[in-house]
XYZ file of C-alpha atoms in Angstrom:
429
model
C 0.000 0.000 0.000
C 2.690 2.504 1.023
C 4.826 1.574 -1.973
C 1.841 2.046 -4.253
C 1.156 5.504 -2.802
C 4.766 6.534 -3.337
C 4.803 5.192 -6.897
C 1.535 6.981 -7.669
C 2.845 10.200 -6.154
C 6.007 10.067 -8.244
C 3.884 9.469 -11.349
C 1.869 12.575 -10.478
C 5.102 14.550 -10.342
C 6.119 13.246 -13.777
C 2.693 14.215 -15.149
C 2.947 17.823 -13.926
C 3.034 20.388 -16.726
C 6.053 22.610 -17.275
C 5.181 26.304 -17.204
C 6.224 29.700 -15.885
C 6.334 28.490 -12.249
C 9.641 26.729 -12.764
C 12.813 28.752 -13.121
C 15.354 28.139 -15.859
C 13.462 25.508 -17.851
C 13.531 25.852 -21.652
C 10.800 28.230 -22.832
C 9.959 25.841 -25.677
C 9.137 23.135 -23.113
C 6.011 25.002 -22.035
C 3.096 22.589 -21.767
C 5.131 19.399 -21.816
C 4.940 17.125 -18.817
C 7.988 16.925 -16.600
C 8.342 13.256 -17.504
C 8.320 13.968 -21.229
C 10.892 16.741 -20.845
C 13.143 14.419 -18.856
C 12.764 11.717 -21.519
C 14.084 14.155 -24.127
C 17.448 14.088 -22.293
C 18.267 17.636 -23.199
C 21.688 19.119 -22.614
C 21.809 21.713 -19.866
C 24.075 24.009 -21.899
C 22.856 23.633 -25.465
C 19.158 22.821 -25.376
C 17.345 25.897 -24.182
C 17.836 26.142 -20.412
C 18.088 29.733 -19.233
C 20.323 31.157 -16.535
C 20.535 31.097 -13.624
C 19.959 27.357 -13.354
C 20.663 25.105 -10.388
C 21.811 21.592 -11.274
C 22.319 18.440 -9.229
C 25.017 16.003 -10.265
C 23.423 12.618 -10.947
C 26.695 10.826 -10.256
C 27.348 12.606 -6.951
C 23.812 12.069 -5.644
C 24.076 8.337 -6.433
C 27.489 8.156 -4.756
C 26.302 9.924 -1.605
C 23.208 7.759 -1.249
C 25.272 4.584 -1.519
C 27.993 5.833 0.842
C 25.616 6.645 3.707
C 23.731 3.387 3.220
C 27.025 1.521 3.594
C 28.104 3.642 6.567
C 24.856 3.111 8.479
C 24.867 -0.631 7.828
C 28.519 -0.982 8.822
C 27.849 0.673 12.175
C 24.526 -0.978 12.938
C 22.551 2.250 12.644
C 19.000 2.719 11.432
C 18.719 5.819 9.270
C 15.944 8.413 9.074
C 17.535 11.229 7.036
C 16.157 14.674 7.722
C 13.836 15.469 4.839
C 13.760 19.205 5.547
C 17.052 19.446 3.672
C 15.582 18.714 0.258
C 11.799 18.285 0.680
C 11.948 16.186 -2.476
C 9.828 13.010 -2.661
C 11.971 11.614 -5.489
C 15.011 11.803 -3.221
C 13.014 10.347 -0.302
C 12.213 7.373 -2.529
C 15.892 6.887 -3.285
C 16.825 7.187 0.373
C 14.281 4.484 1.212
C 15.614 2.320 -1.600
C 19.032 2.727 0.009
C 17.849 1.316 3.311
C 16.436 4.309 5.182
C 14.153 3.320 8.101
C 12.004 6.401 7.496
C 12.279 10.165 6.973
C 12.724 12.848 9.653
C 10.598 16.010 9.654
C 10.702 19.251 11.627
C 7.190 20.726 11.251
C 3.672 19.470 10.449
C 3.698 20.689 6.845
C 6.664 18.457 6.103
C 4.950 15.453 7.667
C 1.874 16.101 5.508
C 4.023 16.120 2.374
C 5.622 12.853 3.459
C 2.263 11.212 4.050
C 0.903 12.347 0.688
C 3.731 10.350 -0.853
C 3.141 7.315 1.344
C 6.053 7.632 3.785
C 5.254 5.050 6.462
C 7.745 6.039 9.158
C 8.142 9.649 10.215
C 10.332 10.939 13.034
C 9.355 14.514 13.925
C 12.397 16.107 15.572
C 10.313 18.665 17.422
C 7.601 18.862 20.039
C 4.221 18.821 18.278
C 1.722 21.019 20.125
C -0.392 22.427 17.272
C -3.967 21.216 17.862
C -4.861 21.231 14.162
C -1.782 19.189 13.317
C -2.510 16.744 16.128
C -6.061 16.264 14.835
C -4.632 15.495 11.406
C -2.112 13.097 12.956
C -4.814 11.274 14.916
C -6.702 10.749 11.672
C -3.626 9.430 9.872
C -2.849 6.974 12.659
C -6.450 5.758 12.766
C -6.669 5.317 9.001
C -3.410 3.419 8.568
C -2.368 0.823 11.168
C 1.008 0.496 9.460
C 1.903 4.177 9.861
C 4.628 4.791 12.471
C 5.087 8.287 13.895
C 7.484 9.430 16.629
C 8.025 12.952 17.943
C 9.846 14.826 20.705
C 8.501 15.997 24.037
C 10.471 18.443 26.156
C 7.929 20.121 28.457
C 5.065 19.367 30.804
C 2.978 21.982 29.025
C 3.663 20.275 25.709
C 2.413 16.962 27.097
C -0.719 18.693 28.363
C -1.398 20.299 24.974
C -0.806 17.038 23.118
C -3.054 15.063 25.446
C -5.877 17.596 25.240
C -5.798 17.840 21.452
C -5.587 14.083 20.935
C -8.450 13.369 23.342
C -10.616 16.007 21.655
C -9.750 14.449 18.298
C -10.888 11.034 19.525
C -7.461 9.515 18.872
C -7.624 5.728 18.652
C -3.870 5.120 18.823
C -1.393 6.731 21.205
C 1.301 8.938 19.702
C 4.817 7.584 20.228
C 7.102 10.124 21.876
C 10.739 10.380 22.890
C 12.046 12.660 25.626
C 14.414 15.199 24.096
C 17.562 15.754 26.123
C 18.948 19.231 25.489
C 22.560 19.516 24.388
C 23.512 21.867 27.209
C 22.998 25.353 28.588
C 22.432 27.832 25.804
C 21.635 25.077 23.309
C 18.418 24.928 21.339
C 15.427 22.821 22.462
C 15.321 19.919 24.888
C 15.169 19.209 28.614
C 18.222 20.500 30.445
C 18.465 18.007 33.332
C 17.871 14.308 33.891
C 15.564 15.153 36.799
C 13.288 17.062 34.449
C 13.419 14.126 32.015
C 12.087 11.851 34.755
C 9.267 14.315 35.438
C 8.277 14.176 31.776
C 8.339 10.378 31.805
C 5.995 10.416 34.802
C 3.641 12.805 33.008
C 3.608 10.662 29.858
C 2.796 7.603 31.948
C -0.207 9.481 33.327
C -1.975 9.887 29.966
C -3.195 7.268 27.532
C -2.809 9.393 24.405
C 1.004 9.207 24.445
C 3.461 6.325 24.628
C 7.085 6.773 25.715
C 9.300 4.830 23.294
C 12.758 6.277 23.825
C 15.057 9.273 24.069
C 16.579 11.610 21.501
C 18.442 14.835 20.926
C 20.698 16.758 18.612
C 24.405 16.738 19.328
C 25.006 19.514 16.792
C 23.882 21.998 19.469
C 26.508 20.996 22.068
C 28.067 24.333 23.117
C 31.684 24.803 22.006
C 31.548 21.366 20.434
C 34.617 19.143 20.435
C 34.710 15.384 19.888
C 35.059 14.918 23.649
C 32.126 17.184 24.533
C 29.876 15.694 21.874
C 30.689 12.151 22.993
C 30.077 13.092 26.635
C 26.617 14.404 25.781
C 25.821 11.311 23.706
C 26.771 9.142 26.689
C 24.335 11.166 28.801
C 21.648 10.367 26.253
C 22.442 6.661 26.362
C 22.542 6.716 30.168
C 19.096 8.329 30.208
C 17.733 5.510 28.030
C 19.291 2.939 30.362
C 17.805 4.670 33.428
C 14.350 4.751 31.865
C 14.640 1.093 30.908
C 15.846 0.040 34.343
C 12.877 1.859 35.870
C 10.463 -0.058 33.650
C 9.518 2.934 31.482
C 9.735 0.904 28.255
C 7.582 -2.073 29.164
C 6.044 -4.008 26.273
C 8.067 -2.298 23.541
C 9.480 -4.168 20.563
C 12.219 -1.530 20.194
C 13.630 1.313 22.282
C 14.364 4.401 20.212
C 17.681 6.147 20.846
C 18.172 8.866 18.254
C 20.685 11.584 17.436
C 22.805 12.596 14.520
C 23.143 15.661 12.365
C 25.584 15.914 9.475
C 28.624 17.073 11.461
C 29.070 14.463 14.225
C 27.579 11.177 13.037
C 30.934 9.479 13.606
C 30.642 10.257 17.321
C 27.052 8.973 17.277
C 28.192 5.704 15.705
C 30.994 5.292 18.244
C 28.890 5.972 21.344
C 25.820 4.078 20.120
C 28.060 1.041 19.624
C 28.468 1.084 23.435
C 24.738 0.854 24.206
C 24.340 -1.995 26.717
C 21.725 -4.707 26.529
C 18.248 -3.359 27.199
C 14.889 -5.070 27.757
C 14.143 -4.556 24.063
C 16.501 -4.081 21.101
C 17.594 -0.444 20.657
C 16.649 1.332 17.445
C 19.833 3.372 16.960
C 18.377 6.055 14.750
C 20.651 8.439 12.851
C 19.048 11.522 11.262
C 21.723 13.198 9.104
C 20.142 14.872 6.074
C 22.624 17.136 4.269
C 24.604 14.222 2.848
C 22.338 13.673 -0.157
C 23.729 16.752 -1.928
C 26.594 17.653 0.440
C 28.113 21.047 -0.454
C 31.221 23.041 -1.332
C 31.341 25.037 1.902
C 30.089 24.423 5.411
C 29.440 20.679 5.235
C 32.567 20.045 3.189
C 34.453 21.489 6.154
C 32.568 19.803 9.006
C 31.694 16.382 7.595
C 32.909 13.515 9.796
C 34.428 11.916 6.709
C 37.223 14.482 7.111
C 38.060 12.741 10.401
C 37.460 9.200 9.123
C 38.700 9.229 5.511
C 38.968 5.452 5.520
C 35.133 5.353 5.545
C 34.869 7.224 2.235
C 34.040 10.771 1.169
C 30.880 12.613 0.187
C 30.780 14.531 -3.083
C 29.263 17.997 -3.547
C 26.347 17.631 -5.948
C 25.147 21.213 -6.451
C 26.352 23.600 -9.107
C 24.596 26.873 -9.851
C 25.208 28.141 -13.367
C 24.914 31.892 -13.870
C 25.764 34.124 -16.805
C 27.974 37.185 -16.981
C 25.588 40.003 -17.829
C 27.785 43.012 -17.110
C 31.542 43.720 -17.205
C 31.794 47.390 -16.248
C 35.536 47.400 -15.389
C 38.490 45.019 -15.866
C 38.244 44.103 -12.173
C 34.484 43.757 -11.879
C 31.759 41.572 -13.346
C 28.152 40.792 -12.511
C 26.341 37.479 -12.838
C 22.573 37.108 -13.121
C 22.194 34.981 -9.955
C 21.666 36.428 -6.496
C 20.039 35.816 -3.140
C 16.888 34.518 -4.819
C 18.903 31.719 -6.419
C 21.888 30.861 -4.209
C 22.430 29.939 -0.584
C 24.259 32.740 1.223
C 23.498 32.284 4.943
C 26.749 30.445 5.734
C 29.152 31.283 2.895
C 29.032 33.073 -0.413
C 29.040 30.955 -3.579
C 32.435 29.936 -4.953
C 33.310 30.404 -8.608
C 34.592 27.015 -9.784
C 34.503 26.833 -13.550
C 33.870 29.123 -16.526
C 32.128 27.960 -19.694
C 32.957 30.178 -22.644
C 29.998 31.980 -24.155
C 31.751 31.801 -27.512
C 32.590 28.128 -27.954
C 31.456 26.271 -24.815
C 34.941 25.320 -23.686
C 35.525 24.936 -19.954
C 38.316 26.417 -17.857
C 38.945 26.771 -14.128
C 37.586 29.970 -12.605
C 41.057 31.091 -11.546
C 41.129 34.674 -10.343
C 37.321 34.891 -10.188
C 35.793 35.556 -6.745
C 32.206 36.212 -5.689
C 32.347 39.109 -3.217
C 28.662 39.740 -2.567
C 25.079 39.062 -3.584
C 22.197 41.365 -4.408
C 18.698 40.001 -4.912
C 19.374 39.077 -8.548
C 23.094 39.720 -9.065
C 26.362 38.223 -7.906
C 29.181 40.726 -7.469
C 32.375 39.279 -8.891
C 35.976 40.428 -8.628
C 38.437 39.371 -11.320
C 42.209 39.529 -11.342
C 42.643 39.942 -15.093
C 40.624 41.628 -17.815
C 40.458 38.376 -19.792
C 39.078 36.224 -16.953
C 35.446 36.791 -17.959
C 33.395 38.370 -20.689
C 29.705 39.068 -21.083
C 27.936 35.883 -22.136
C 30.197 33.441 -20.277
C 28.581 30.960 -17.907
C 30.110 30.605 -14.437
C 29.595 27.422 -12.399
C 29.250 28.207 -8.709
C 29.713 25.883 -5.761
C 27.284 26.467 -2.885
C 27.373 26.211 0.888
C 24.441 24.819 2.939
C 22.105 22.395 1.131
C 19.052 23.373 3.201
C 19.029 26.917 1.822
C 19.926 25.813 -1.698
C 17.078 23.369 -2.307
C 14.429 25.756 -0.974
C 14.964 28.357 -3.700
C 14.118 25.975 -6.545
C 10.889 24.084 -7.205
C 12.228 21.919 -10.041
C 15.927 21.049 -10.213
C 17.562 19.317 -13.182
C 19.474 16.137 -12.321
C 22.429 16.292 -14.695
C 24.987 13.741 -15.827
C 28.625 14.713 -16.200
C 28.283 15.484 -19.916
C 25.384 17.874 -19.266
C 22.553 15.458 -20.087
C 19.462 16.139 -17.953
C 17.936 12.822 -16.892
C 15.313 13.884 -14.339
C 13.810 16.889 -12.601
C 13.689 16.914 -8.800
C 10.497 18.522 -7.431
C 10.688 20.239 -4.050
C 7.923 21.270 -1.613
C 8.845 24.164 0.677
């Protein structure tokens, strides 16, 4: 049933018509379905795409999916990659094909998108206290006995709001929850002390609309993070799960959820989770890293654990934003037609990587070409030599931060190394 829903949803995406909503697609493709346009296998550079255009490397996406599948399996980890990175059902399908347990969400809208496409296991890494969303969730759980949903709790008030909304909705199945242990003083969400965690467990036990199934948190928020500090916090998380289990908090469970893992410290998660002692039920060691699917040329390239464990492999940056030189007012200055509306800029500015000649299509490294700033629709570029760029050239830009790259594009060409477009990735932000 779930597989059929996902297959039907992907078919709906392929049947969507190409029109003015989608940036950079060939104007002569207007009215075609996305599937038909993909089947034409057009070339990104020669067959009508307009600039700016964001492209995903087909080879790098495939490599990254396979690498994280292998990594998770090698370390005995279940994997629920955070879908908020891409919000792309086609990529969710590939993640599931590569062994993902489910998909992580952050807010109700994301969970609704997942369910439309038949995602059967959703981990909501947030406390869910919106009454309307809880009514929707109660309906989903009642309608589909195979649907598994888990979310955070980190406050007594949150438990009260959840219980009230679920009772008013006539919920027929309890919502599975995990107590979120905060990463420390000054960190983001989560309970700060183990004593408070115990109070939440008591409160959950006092209602029949919720079921405590484990513990979770996000080690990426450990203040002044070092490998030692991150590992120490992860051991606190494991110790909390052991304490709950010893106290009989997880009676009658088939699995005990212990979840952590962003994209910067999953090596520490793997190491500490390997130390989890025997519990009354098998632990579901759930990793949630999401940025890996596209990786990047900035922040995550610098912080990925594969820098520390090169023997495990290496992720490949999959994004390249192509923009065109539209102005060359001085020998030291040029302007591209891509700006804040097109490129991630919250962590680092785009990096000029390669130049494609507007005259003959030849490629050369973008030596001496530096992006110095972004306006809404322009990139400010400094050049070292007058001949580095001319109006009409295309510049391939590497980006930093996948989460704020995907969200600027509704339909992203998946491109093979020779420029052939094989698919279009639809996003829902």
